[in-house]
């Protein structure tokens, strides 16, 4: 096969893949970024100065997460299983996004109630990715504890598992 | 050499068909994997989420049939080189990224991306270059008798 023919055919196959992929992409929504829901958007716009705060936002600190913990809010641990087994927020469910949403976890969650999600802090994206999966299932009161489990543990909040008491 | 090319073709066809099926079966998870590399803007990451598995599926079908096997091998070689470079970039930046190569399946390497994934892709690249150099081998539509 002549080199030009080889390249032409390779480009033709690539072009077909791009066309099919683009068409598939247009028909199948995937999300890469977490979108704040109305319930999580801070009501501090000039148009509504008198509106009371609606509660914690989408991204929350360890302190805000602890307040929700004290109110009985369920926590989801999005880290790998080895990290979860080594220590976790007391009572947290385990559901890394790479496994999809686990039915045995989802059955304990109420879409209308707050849920706190965390991973390992730093540049960890698992908590955001898990929140995206939950948003797609209709959960709209999600809160991501951005500093993750290390900050929770450092703050002396309740933990269990290998790293706990 | 023709037997080796046939075997390489069939192994590549099987593995890339599996990879494409696994990725297209859970596009959202594969999109997370593509995003995690942090090399593409979001709109291109979404496009890549679908183009990569469809390219793998098309190439797998062509390799299985032995039709346009060398162009398919050329495309897979290019894709594998890009993957190896991407994984190298992730390791160099010290990031922890899940492969997503075979969706939720981990037939060869488990855990975050590492040297195992580079070795895996290097083996696949060798097979692909074999087909590219030697042609489709036995039982190929490309070699059918012409009238």
PDB file of C-alpha atoms in Angstrom:
ATOM      1  CA  UNK A   1       0.000   0.000   0.000  1.00  0.00           C
ATOM      2  CA  UNK A   2       1.369   3.395  -0.971  1.00  0.00           C
ATOM      3  CA  UNK A   3       2.048   5.774   1.944  1.00  0.00           C
ATOM      4  CA  UNK A   4      -0.484   8.281   0.616  1.00  0.00           C
ATOM      5  CA  UNK A   5      -3.138   5.606   0.390  1.00  0.00           C
ATOM      6  CA  UNK A   6      -2.321   4.442   3.919  1.00  0.00           C
ATOM      7  CA  UNK A   7      -2.633   7.965   5.307  1.00  0.00           C
ATOM      8  CA  UNK A   8      -5.770   8.730   3.302  1.00  0.00           C
ATOM      9  CA  UNK A   9      -7.497   5.620   4.572  1.00  0.00           C
ATOM     10  CA  UNK A  10      -6.375   6.276   8.153  1.00  0.00           C
ATOM     11  CA  UNK A  11      -7.717   9.822   7.952  1.00  0.00           C
ATOM     12  CA  UNK A  12     -10.994   8.523   6.510  1.00  0.00           C
ATOM     13  CA  UNK A  13     -11.427   6.112   9.430  1.00  0.00           C
ATOM     14  CA  UNK A  14     -10.524   8.859  11.891  1.00  0.00           C
ATOM     15  CA  UNK A  15     -13.037  11.194  10.254  1.00  0.00           C
ATOM     16  CA  UNK A  16     -15.792   8.614  10.551  1.00  0.00           C
ATOM     17  CA  UNK A  17     -14.906   8.103  14.241  1.00  0.00           C
ATOM     18  CA  UNK A  18     -15.080  11.865  14.859  1.00  0.00           C
ATOM     19  CA  UNK A  19     -18.451  12.130  13.127  1.00  0.00           C
ATOM     20  CA  UNK A  20     -19.962   9.199  15.014  1.00  0.00           C
ATOM     21  CA  UNK A  21     -18.407  10.386  18.282  1.00  0.00           C
ATOM     22  CA  UNK A  22     -19.734  13.920  17.815  1.00  0.00           C
ATOM     23  CA  UNK A  23     -23.218  12.617  17.014  1.00  0.00           C
ATOM     24  CA  UNK A  24     -23.115  10.310  20.036  1.00  0.00           C
ATOM     25  CA  UNK A  25     -21.858  13.168  22.210  1.00  0.00           C
ATOM     26  CA  UNK A  26     -24.784  15.355  21.140  1.00  0.00           C
ATOM     27  CA  UNK A  27     -27.271  12.658  22.148  1.00  0.00           C
ATOM     28  CA  UNK A  28     -25.671  11.530  25.414  1.00  0.00           C
ATOM     29  CA  UNK A  29     -25.196  14.215  28.062  1.00  0.00           C
ATOM     30  CA  UNK A  30     -22.103  13.904  30.226  1.00  0.00           C
ATOM     31  CA  UNK A  31     -21.144  16.467  32.853  1.00  0.00           C
ATOM     32  CA  UNK A  32     -17.620  17.471  33.805  1.00  0.00           C
ATOM     33  CA  UNK A  33     -18.364  20.313  36.229  1.00  0.00           C
ATOM     34  CA  UNK A  34     -20.556  20.483  39.270  1.00  0.00           C
ATOM     35  CA  UNK A  35     -23.350  23.036  38.956  1.00  0.00           C
ATOM     36  CA  UNK A  36     -24.738  24.763  42.077  1.00  0.00           C
ATOM     37  CA  UNK A  37     -28.477  24.267  42.380  1.00  0.00           C
ATOM     38  CA  UNK A  38     -30.848  27.067  43.287  1.00  0.00           C
ATOM     39  CA  UNK A  39     -30.943  25.866  46.880  1.00  0.00           C
ATOM     40  CA  UNK A  40     -27.162  26.222  47.111  1.00  0.00           C
ATOM     41  CA  UNK A  41     -26.744  29.617  45.469  1.00  0.00           C
ATOM     42  CA  UNK A  42     -26.014  32.260  48.110  1.00  0.00           C
ATOM     43  CA  UNK A  43     -28.849  34.799  48.130  1.00  0.00           C
ATOM     44  CA  UNK A  44     -26.672  37.874  48.453  1.00  0.00           C
ATOM     45  CA  UNK A  45     -27.454  39.631  45.187  1.00  0.00           C
ATOM     46  CA  UNK A  46     -28.339  43.339  45.349  1.00  0.00           C
ATOM     47  CA  UNK A  47     -31.841  42.472  44.113  1.00  0.00           C
ATOM     48  CA  UNK A  48     -32.541  40.388  47.176  1.00  0.00           C
ATOM     49  CA  UNK A  49     -30.659  41.959  50.054  1.00  0.00           C
ATOM     50  CA  UNK A  50     -33.304  41.035  52.603  1.00  0.00           C
ATOM     51  CA  UNK A  51     -33.458  37.390  51.659  1.00  0.00           C
ATOM     52  CA  UNK A  52     -32.138  35.273  54.514  1.00  0.00           C
ATOM     53  CA  UNK A  53     -29.217  32.948  53.832  1.00  0.00           C
ATOM     54  CA  UNK A  54     -30.320  29.611  52.405  1.00  0.00           C
ATOM     55  CA  UNK A  55     -27.730  27.531  54.220  1.00  0.00           C
ATOM     56  CA  UNK A  56     -24.353  26.179  53.233  1.00  0.00           C
ATOM     57  CA  UNK A  57     -23.229  26.475  49.625  1.00  0.00           C
ATOM     58  CA  UNK A  58     -22.038  23.759  47.307  1.00  0.00           C
ATOM     59  CA  UNK A  59     -18.439  23.886  48.490  1.00  0.00           C
ATOM     60  CA  UNK A  60     -18.167  23.914  52.278  1.00  0.00           C
ATOM     61  CA  UNK A  61     -15.462  24.079  54.895  1.00  0.00           C
ATOM     62  CA  UNK A  62     -14.769  21.482  57.550  1.00  0.00           C
ATOM     63  CA  UNK A  63     -16.527  23.725  60.103  1.00  0.00           C
ATOM     64  CA  UNK A  64     -19.710  23.912  58.006  1.00  0.00           C
ATOM     65  CA  UNK A  65     -19.514  20.166  57.416  1.00  0.00           C
ATOM     66  CA  UNK A  66     -19.280  19.555  61.153  1.00  0.00           C
ATOM     67  CA  UNK A  67     -22.415  21.624  61.733  1.00  0.00           C
ATOM     68  CA  UNK A  68     -24.237  19.441  59.211  1.00  0.00           C
ATOM     69  CA  UNK A  69     -22.751  16.334  60.861  1.00  0.00           C
ATOM     70  CA  UNK A  70     -24.226  17.412  64.191  1.00  0.00           C
ATOM     71  CA  UNK A  71     -27.621  17.730  62.512  1.00  0.00           C
ATOM     72  CA  UNK A  72     -27.441  14.098  61.374  1.00  0.00           C
ATOM     73  CA  UNK A  73     -26.585  14.780  57.737  1.00  0.00           C
ATOM     74  CA  UNK A  74     -25.291  11.681  55.920  1.00  0.00           C
ATOM     75  CA  UNK A  75     -21.677  11.760  54.696  1.00  0.00           C
ATOM     76  CA  UNK A  76     -20.385  10.036  51.565  1.00  0.00           C
ATOM     77  CA  UNK A  77     -16.731   9.045  51.297  1.00  0.00           C
ATOM     78  CA  UNK A  78     -15.605   9.095  47.643  1.00  0.00           C
ATOM     79  CA  UNK A  79     -12.057   7.866  48.248  1.00  0.00           C
ATOM     80  CA  UNK A  80     -10.648   4.455  47.264  1.00  0.00           C
ATOM     81  CA  UNK A  81     -11.613   1.581  49.576  1.00  0.00           C
ATOM     82  CA  UNK A  82      -8.175   1.276  51.164  1.00  0.00           C
ATOM     83  CA  UNK A  83      -8.346   4.910  52.307  1.00  0.00           C
ATOM     84  CA  UNK A  84     -11.921   4.457  53.522  1.00  0.00           C
ATOM     85  CA  UNK A  85     -10.937   1.370  55.523  1.00  0.00           C
ATOM     86  CA  UNK A  86      -7.965   3.206  57.028  1.00  0.00           C
ATOM     87  CA  UNK A  87     -10.179   5.904  58.528  1.00  0.00           C
ATOM     88  CA  UNK A  88     -13.314   7.844  57.694  1.00  0.00           C
ATOM     89  CA  UNK A  89     -15.865  10.309  59.027  1.00  0.00           C
ATOM     90  CA  UNK A  90     -17.921   8.458  61.616  1.00  0.00           C
ATOM     91  CA  UNK A  91     -20.918   6.831  59.972  1.00  0.00           C
ATOM     92  CA  UNK A  92     -19.862   7.739  56.415  1.00  0.00           C
ATOM     93  CA  UNK A  93     -21.009   5.626  53.490  1.00  0.00           C
ATOM     94  CA  UNK A  94     -18.447   4.496  50.919  1.00  0.00           C
ATOM     95  CA  UNK A  95     -19.095   5.189  47.243  1.00  0.00           C
ATOM     96  CA  UNK A  96     -16.155   6.105  44.994  1.00  0.00           C
ATOM     97  CA  UNK A  97     -17.358   7.543  41.659  1.00  0.00           C
ATOM     98  CA  UNK A  98     -15.420   4.921  39.692  1.00  0.00           C
ATOM     99  CA  UNK A  99     -17.956   2.301  40.798  1.00  0.00           C
ATOM    100  CA  UNK A 100     -20.983   4.401  39.825  1.00  0.00           C
ATOM    101  CA  UNK A 101     -23.735   4.998  42.347  1.00  0.00           C
ATOM    102  CA  UNK A 102     -24.141   2.015  44.666  1.00  0.00           C
ATOM    103  CA  UNK A 103     -27.791   0.994  45.196  1.00  0.00           C
ATOM    104  CA  UNK A 104     -27.003  -0.164  48.753  1.00  0.00           C
ATOM    105  CA  UNK A 105     -25.823   3.379  49.528  1.00  0.00           C
ATOM    106  CA  UNK A 106     -28.417   5.337  47.562  1.00  0.00           C
ATOM    107  CA  UNK A 107     -31.282   3.580  49.347  1.00  0.00           C
ATOM    108  CA  UNK A 108     -30.285   5.350  52.568  1.00  0.00           C
ATOM    109  CA  UNK A 109     -30.206   8.831  51.003  1.00  0.00           C
ATOM    110  CA  UNK A 110     -33.074  11.285  50.658  1.00  0.00           C
ATOM    111  CA  UNK A 111     -32.774  13.551  47.586  1.00  0.00           C
ATOM    112  CA  UNK A 112     -34.544  16.355  49.436  1.00  0.00           C
ATOM    113  CA  UNK A 113     -32.132  16.328  52.386  1.00  0.00           C
ATOM    114  CA  UNK A 114     -28.540  17.627  52.560  1.00  0.00           C
ATOM    115  CA  UNK A 115     -25.669  15.228  51.864  1.00  0.00           C
ATOM    116  CA  UNK A 116     -21.973  15.933  52.489  1.00  0.00           C
ATOM    117  CA  UNK A 117     -19.412  14.390  50.149  1.00  0.00           C
ATOM    118  CA  UNK A 118     -15.667  14.329  50.677  1.00  0.00           C
ATOM    119  CA  UNK A 119     -12.496  12.732  49.388  1.00  0.00           C
ATOM    120  CA  UNK A 120      -8.838  13.228  50.192  1.00  0.00           C
ATOM    121  CA  UNK A 121      -8.669  17.021  49.881  1.00  0.00           C
ATOM    122  CA  UNK A 122      -6.006  18.768  47.826  1.00  0.00           C
ATOM    123  CA  UNK A 123      -6.481  18.189  44.084  1.00  0.00           C
ATOM    124  CA  UNK A 124      -8.759  15.199  44.650  1.00  0.00           C
ATOM    125  CA  UNK A 125     -11.747  15.309  42.267  1.00  0.00           C
ATOM    126  CA  UNK A 126     -13.601  12.194  43.413  1.00  0.00           C
ATOM    127  CA  UNK A 127     -16.023  14.088  45.654  1.00  0.00           C
ATOM    128  CA  UNK A 128     -16.974  16.469  42.837  1.00  0.00           C
ATOM    129  CA  UNK A 129     -17.349  13.579  40.412  1.00  0.00           C
ATOM    130  CA  UNK A 130     -19.569  11.700  42.845  1.00  0.00           C
ATOM    131  CA  UNK A 131     -21.632  14.856  43.346  1.00  0.00           C
ATOM    132  CA  UNK A 132     -22.097  15.103  39.560  1.00  0.00           C
ATOM    133  CA  UNK A 133     -23.414  11.523  39.480  1.00  0.00           C
ATOM    134  CA  UNK A 134     -25.806  12.316  42.333  1.00  0.00           C
ATOM    135  CA  UNK A 135     -26.994  15.526  40.644  1.00  0.00           C
ATOM    136  CA  UNK A 136     -27.847  13.482  37.577  1.00  0.00           C
ATOM    137  CA  UNK A 137     -30.000  11.279  39.836  1.00  0.00           C
ATOM    138  CA  UNK A 138     -31.931  14.298  41.152  1.00  0.00           C
ATOM    139  CA  UNK A 139     -30.057  14.961  44.382  1.00  0.00           C
ATOM    140  CA  UNK A 140     -29.838  18.738  44.656  1.00  0.00           C
ATOM    141  CA  UNK A 141     -28.762  19.473  48.224  1.00  0.00           C
ATOM    142  CA  UNK A 142     -25.203  18.323  47.924  1.00  0.00           C
ATOM    143  CA  UNK A 143     -22.247  19.801  49.766  1.00  0.00           C
ATOM    144  CA  UNK A 144     -18.633  19.032  48.956  1.00  0.00           C
ATOM    145  CA  UNK A 145     -16.229  19.301  51.904  1.00  0.00           C
ATOM    146  CA  UNK A 146     -13.352  20.732  49.899  1.00  0.00           C
ATOM    147  CA  UNK A 147     -10.527  20.125  52.351  1.00  0.00           C
ATOM    148  CA  UNK A 148     -11.453  16.472  52.611  1.00  0.00           C
ATOM    149  CA  UNK A 149     -10.873  13.857  55.241  1.00  0.00           C
ATOM    150  CA  UNK A 150      -7.361  14.963  56.287  1.00  0.00           C
ATOM    151  CA  UNK A 151      -8.703  18.339  57.423  1.00  0.00           C
ATOM    152  CA  UNK A 152     -11.663  16.703  59.198  1.00  0.00           C
ATOM    153  CA  UNK A 153      -9.297  14.406  61.057  1.00  0.00           C
ATOM    154  CA  UNK A 154      -6.890  17.242  61.884  1.00  0.00           C
ATOM    155  CA  UNK A 155      -9.776  19.237  63.344  1.00  0.00           C
ATOM    156  CA  UNK A 156     -10.404  16.398  65.807  1.00  0.00           C
ATOM    157  CA  UNK A 157     -13.902  15.615  64.547  1.00  0.00           C
ATOM    158  CA  UNK A 158     -15.336  12.100  64.993  1.00  0.00           C
ATOM    159  CA  UNK A 159     -13.741   9.408  62.864  1.00  0.00           C
ATOM    160  CA  UNK A 160     -13.883   5.633  62.772  1.00  0.00           C
ATOM    161  CA  UNK A 161     -11.965   2.819  61.093  1.00  0.00           C
ATOM    162  CA  UNK A 162      -8.226   2.249  61.147  1.00  0.00           C
ATOM    163  CA  UNK A 163      -7.435   5.915  61.748  1.00  0.00           C
ATOM    164  CA  UNK A 164     -10.064   6.362  64.420  1.00  0.00           C
ATOM    165  CA  UNK A 165     -10.292   5.626  68.114  1.00  0.00           C
TER     166      UNK A 165
ATOM    167  CA  UNK B   1       5.251 -13.498   9.778  1.00  0.00           C
ATOM    168  CA  UNK B   2       1.753 -13.758   8.327  1.00  0.00           C
ATOM    169  CA  UNK B   3       0.657 -15.946  11.224  1.00  0.00           C
ATOM    170  CA  UNK B   4       2.142 -13.501  13.715  1.00  0.00           C
ATOM    171  CA  UNK B   5       0.348 -10.637  11.999  1.00  0.00           C
ATOM    172  CA  UNK B   6      -2.942 -12.555  12.133  1.00  0.00           C
ATOM    173  CA  UNK B   7      -2.532 -13.255  15.834  1.00  0.00           C
ATOM    174  CA  UNK B   8      -1.562  -9.644  16.571  1.00  0.00           C
ATOM    175  CA  UNK B   9      -4.565  -8.442  14.592  1.00  0.00           C
ATOM    176  CA  UNK B  10      -6.967 -10.683  16.495  1.00  0.00           C
ATOM    177  CA  UNK B  11      -5.535  -9.797  19.912  1.00  0.00           C
ATOM    178  CA  UNK B  12      -5.742  -6.078  19.130  1.00  0.00           C
ATOM    179  CA  UNK B  13      -9.264  -6.433  17.735  1.00  0.00           C
ATOM    180  CA  UNK B  14     -10.459  -8.241  20.845  1.00  0.00           C
ATOM    181  CA  UNK B  15      -8.847  -5.897  23.339  1.00  0.00           C
ATOM    182  CA  UNK B  16      -9.911  -2.688  21.611  1.00  0.00           C
ATOM    183  CA  UNK B  17     -13.451  -3.979  21.099  1.00  0.00           C
ATOM    184  CA  UNK B  18     -13.572  -4.676  24.841  1.00  0.00           C
ATOM    185  CA  UNK B  19     -12.117  -1.257  25.632  1.00  0.00           C
ATOM    186  CA  UNK B  20     -14.614   0.514  23.372  1.00  0.00           C
ATOM    187  CA  UNK B  21     -17.568  -1.423  24.777  1.00  0.00           C
ATOM    188  CA  UNK B  22     -16.532  -0.678  28.356  1.00  0.00           C
ATOM    189  CA  UNK B  23     -16.046   3.050  27.675  1.00  0.00           C
ATOM    190  CA  UNK B  24     -19.259   3.535  25.728  1.00  0.00           C
ATOM    191  CA  UNK B  25     -21.164   1.558  28.361  1.00  0.00           C
ATOM    192  CA  UNK B  26     -20.247   4.115  31.025  1.00  0.00           C
ATOM    193  CA  UNK B  27     -19.444   7.329  29.177  1.00  0.00           C
ATOM    194  CA  UNK B  28     -19.738   9.464  32.317  1.00  0.00           C
ATOM    195  CA  UNK B  29     -16.993   7.545  34.117  1.00  0.00           C
ATOM    196  CA  UNK B  30     -14.750   7.707  31.064  1.00  0.00           C
ATOM    197  CA  UNK B  31     -15.423  11.462  30.834  1.00  0.00           C
ATOM    198  CA  UNK B  32     -14.162  11.787  34.422  1.00  0.00           C
ATOM    199  CA  UNK B  33     -11.016   9.891  33.424  1.00  0.00           C
ATOM    200  CA  UNK B  34     -10.418  12.141  30.403  1.00  0.00           C
ATOM    201  CA  UNK B  35     -10.996  15.247  32.539  1.00  0.00           C
ATOM    202  CA  UNK B  36      -8.582  14.000  35.180  1.00  0.00           C
ATOM    203  CA  UNK B  37      -5.652  14.217  32.750  1.00  0.00           C
ATOM    204  CA  UNK B  38      -6.161  18.016  32.735  1.00  0.00           C
ATOM    205  CA  UNK B  39      -4.866  18.417  29.194  1.00  0.00           C
ATOM    206  CA  UNK B  40      -8.077  19.216  27.298  1.00  0.00           C
ATOM    207  CA  UNK B  41     -10.655  21.978  27.736  1.00  0.00           C
ATOM    208  CA  UNK B  42     -14.066  20.672  28.761  1.00  0.00           C
ATOM    209  CA  UNK B  43     -15.688  20.704  25.318  1.00  0.00           C
ATOM    210  CA  UNK B  44     -12.819  18.741  23.787  1.00  0.00           C
ATOM    211  CA  UNK B  45     -12.763  16.360  26.753  1.00  0.00           C
ATOM    212  CA  UNK B  46     -16.445  15.592  26.128  1.00  0.00           C
ATOM    213  CA  UNK B  47     -15.763  15.054  22.415  1.00  0.00           C
ATOM    214  CA  UNK B  48     -12.769  12.821  23.197  1.00  0.00           C
ATOM    215  CA  UNK B  49     -14.967  10.809  25.559  1.00  0.00           C
ATOM    216  CA  UNK B  50     -16.917   9.596  22.544  1.00  0.00           C
ATOM    217  CA  UNK B  51     -14.407   9.804  19.680  1.00  0.00           C
ATOM    218  CA  UNK B  52     -11.782   7.623  21.413  1.00  0.00           C
ATOM    219  CA  UNK B  53     -14.047   4.586  21.958  1.00  0.00           C
ATOM    220  CA  UNK B  54     -15.634   4.894  18.519  1.00  0.00           C
ATOM    221  CA  UNK B  55     -12.171   5.043  16.954  1.00  0.00           C
ATOM    222  CA  UNK B  56     -11.247   1.932  18.941  1.00  0.00           C
ATOM    223  CA  UNK B  57     -14.448   0.185  17.865  1.00  0.00           C
ATOM    224  CA  UNK B  58     -13.934   0.995  14.182  1.00  0.00           C
ATOM    225  CA  UNK B  59     -10.299  -0.070  14.266  1.00  0.00           C
ATOM    226  CA  UNK B  60     -11.218  -3.281  16.103  1.00  0.00           C
ATOM    227  CA  UNK B  61     -13.785  -4.128  13.424  1.00  0.00           C
ATOM    228  CA  UNK B  62     -11.330  -3.400  10.598  1.00  0.00           C
ATOM    229  CA  UNK B  63      -8.606  -5.470  12.255  1.00  0.00           C
ATOM    230  CA  UNK B  64     -10.984  -8.368  12.852  1.00  0.00           C
ATOM    231  CA  UNK B  65     -11.972  -8.383   9.192  1.00  0.00           C
ATOM    232  CA  UNK B  66      -8.459  -7.710   7.982  1.00  0.00           C
ATOM    233  CA  UNK B  67      -9.890  -4.862   5.943  1.00  0.00           C
ATOM    234  CA  UNK B  68      -7.791  -1.662   5.866  1.00  0.00           C
ATOM    235  CA  UNK B  69      -5.800  -3.351   8.622  1.00  0.00           C
ATOM    236  CA  UNK B  70      -2.685  -1.225   8.160  1.00  0.00           C
ATOM    237  CA  UNK B  71      -4.553   2.122   8.344  1.00  0.00           C
ATOM    238  CA  UNK B  72      -6.334   0.821  11.456  1.00  0.00           C
ATOM    239  CA  UNK B  73      -2.991  -0.228  12.954  1.00  0.00           C
ATOM    240  CA  UNK B  74      -1.553   3.192  12.117  1.00  0.00           C
ATOM    241  CA  UNK B  75      -4.414   4.914  13.949  1.00  0.00           C
ATOM    242  CA  UNK B  76      -4.135   2.646  16.985  1.00  0.00           C
ATOM    243  CA  UNK B  77      -0.361   3.172  17.064  1.00  0.00           C
ATOM    244  CA  UNK B  78      -0.896   6.915  17.092  1.00  0.00           C
ATOM    245  CA  UNK B  79      -3.528   6.655  19.795  1.00  0.00           C
ATOM    246  CA  UNK B  80      -1.313   4.433  21.942  1.00  0.00           C
ATOM    247  CA  UNK B  81       1.575   6.880  21.594  1.00  0.00           C
ATOM    248  CA  UNK B  82      -0.738   9.669  22.761  1.00  0.00           C
ATOM    249  CA  UNK B  83      -1.885   7.522  25.692  1.00  0.00           C
ATOM    250  CA  UNK B  84       1.710   6.719  26.692  1.00  0.00           C
ATOM    251  CA  UNK B  85       2.610  10.410  26.533  1.00  0.00           C
ATOM    252  CA  UNK B  86      -0.490  11.282  28.564  1.00  0.00           C
ATOM    253  CA  UNK B  87       0.264   8.710  31.244  1.00  0.00           C
ATOM    254  CA  UNK B  88       3.888   9.871  31.366  1.00  0.00           C
ATOM    255  CA  UNK B  89       2.635  13.422  31.847  1.00  0.00           C
ATOM    256  CA  UNK B  90       0.376  12.313  34.712  1.00  0.00           C
ATOM    257  CA  UNK B  91       3.235  10.469  36.421  1.00  0.00           C
ATOM    258  CA  UNK B  92       5.592  13.407  35.925  1.00  0.00           C
ATOM    259  CA  UNK B  93       3.047  15.768  37.504  1.00  0.00           C
ATOM    260  CA  UNK B  94       2.569  13.373  40.432  1.00  0.00           C
ATOM    261  CA  UNK B  95      -1.186  13.089  39.868  1.00  0.00           C
ATOM    262  CA  UNK B  96      -3.396  10.191  40.962  1.00  0.00           C
ATOM    263  CA  UNK B  97      -5.622   9.372  38.000  1.00  0.00           C
ATOM    264  CA  UNK B  98      -7.779   6.328  37.320  1.00  0.00           C
ATOM    265  CA  UNK B  99      -7.104   4.836  33.896  1.00  0.00           C
ATOM    266  CA  UNK B 100     -10.567   4.252  32.442  1.00  0.00           C
ATOM    267  CA  UNK B 101      -8.778   2.284  29.682  1.00  0.00           C
ATOM    268  CA  UNK B 102     -11.216  -0.607  29.988  1.00  0.00           C
ATOM    269  CA  UNK B 103     -14.010   1.197  31.825  1.00  0.00           C
ATOM    270  CA  UNK B 104     -14.632  -0.439  35.208  1.00  0.00           C
ATOM    271  CA  UNK B 105     -12.628  -3.506  34.149  1.00  0.00           C
ATOM    272  CA  UNK B 106      -8.997  -3.783  35.138  1.00  0.00           C
ATOM    273  CA  UNK B 107      -7.763  -6.761  33.110  1.00  0.00           C
ATOM    274  CA  UNK B 108      -4.061  -5.961  33.371  1.00  0.00           C
ATOM    275  CA  UNK B 109      -3.369  -3.018  35.707  1.00  0.00           C
ATOM    276  CA  UNK B 110      -5.285  -1.980  38.805  1.00  0.00           C
ATOM    277  CA  UNK B 111      -5.274   1.209  40.834  1.00  0.00           C
ATOM    278  CA  UNK B 112      -4.162   4.639  39.656  1.00  0.00           C
ATOM    279  CA  UNK B 113      -2.179   5.091  36.439  1.00  0.00           C
ATOM    280  CA  UNK B 114       1.401   3.897  36.722  1.00  0.00           C
ATOM    281  CA  UNK B 115       4.230   2.151  34.941  1.00  0.00           C
ATOM    282  CA  UNK B 116       2.040  -0.943  34.490  1.00  0.00           C
ATOM    283  CA  UNK B 117      -0.200   1.081  32.176  1.00  0.00           C
ATOM    284  CA  UNK B 118       2.772   2.317  30.173  1.00  0.00           C
ATOM    285  CA  UNK B 119       4.034  -1.268  29.818  1.00  0.00           C
ATOM    286  CA  UNK B 120       0.547  -2.431  28.810  1.00  0.00           C
ATOM    287  CA  UNK B 121       0.315   0.222  26.111  1.00  0.00           C
ATOM    288  CA  UNK B 122       3.868  -0.483  24.954  1.00  0.00           C
ATOM    289  CA  UNK B 123       2.951  -4.139  24.363  1.00  0.00           C
ATOM    290  CA  UNK B 124      -0.166  -3.116  22.452  1.00  0.00           C
ATOM    291  CA  UNK B 125       1.896  -0.606  20.476  1.00  0.00           C
ATOM    292  CA  UNK B 126       4.357  -3.366  19.528  1.00  0.00           C
ATOM    293  CA  UNK B 127       1.512  -5.536  18.236  1.00  0.00           C
ATOM    294  CA  UNK B 128       0.053  -2.616  16.352  1.00  0.00           C
ATOM    295  CA  UNK B 129       3.386  -1.750  14.745  1.00  0.00           C
ATOM    296  CA  UNK B 130       3.751  -5.392  13.726  1.00  0.00           C
ATOM    297  CA  UNK B 131       0.476  -5.227  11.801  1.00  0.00           C
ATOM    298  CA  UNK B 132       1.471  -1.865  10.352  1.00  0.00           C
ATOM    299  CA  UNK B 133       4.784  -3.246   9.100  1.00  0.00           C
ATOM    300  CA  UNK B 134       3.782  -6.759   8.073  1.00  0.00           C
ATOM    301  CA  UNK B 135       0.249  -6.201   6.872  1.00  0.00           C
ATOM    302  CA  UNK B 136      -2.855  -8.095   7.929  1.00  0.00           C
ATOM    303  CA  UNK B 137      -1.469 -11.631   7.626  1.00  0.00           C
ATOM    304  CA  UNK B 138      -3.638 -14.672   6.947  1.00  0.00           C
ATOM    305  CA  UNK B 139      -7.435 -14.634   6.708  1.00  0.00           C
ATOM    306  CA  UNK B 140      -7.709 -10.983   5.780  1.00  0.00           C
ATOM    307  CA  UNK B 141     -10.194  -9.263   3.512  1.00  0.00           C
ATOM    308  CA  UNK B 142      -7.323  -7.081   2.302  1.00  0.00           C
ATOM    309  CA  UNK B 143      -5.709 -10.189   0.809  1.00  0.00           C
ATOM    310  CA  UNK B 144      -8.806 -11.542  -0.899  1.00  0.00           C
ATOM    311  CA  UNK B 145      -8.225 -12.683  -4.499  1.00  0.00           C
ATOM    312  CA  UNK B 146      -8.994 -10.022  -7.094  1.00  0.00           C
ATOM    313  CA  UNK B 147     -10.834 -10.957 -10.299  1.00  0.00           C
TER     314      UNK B 147
END
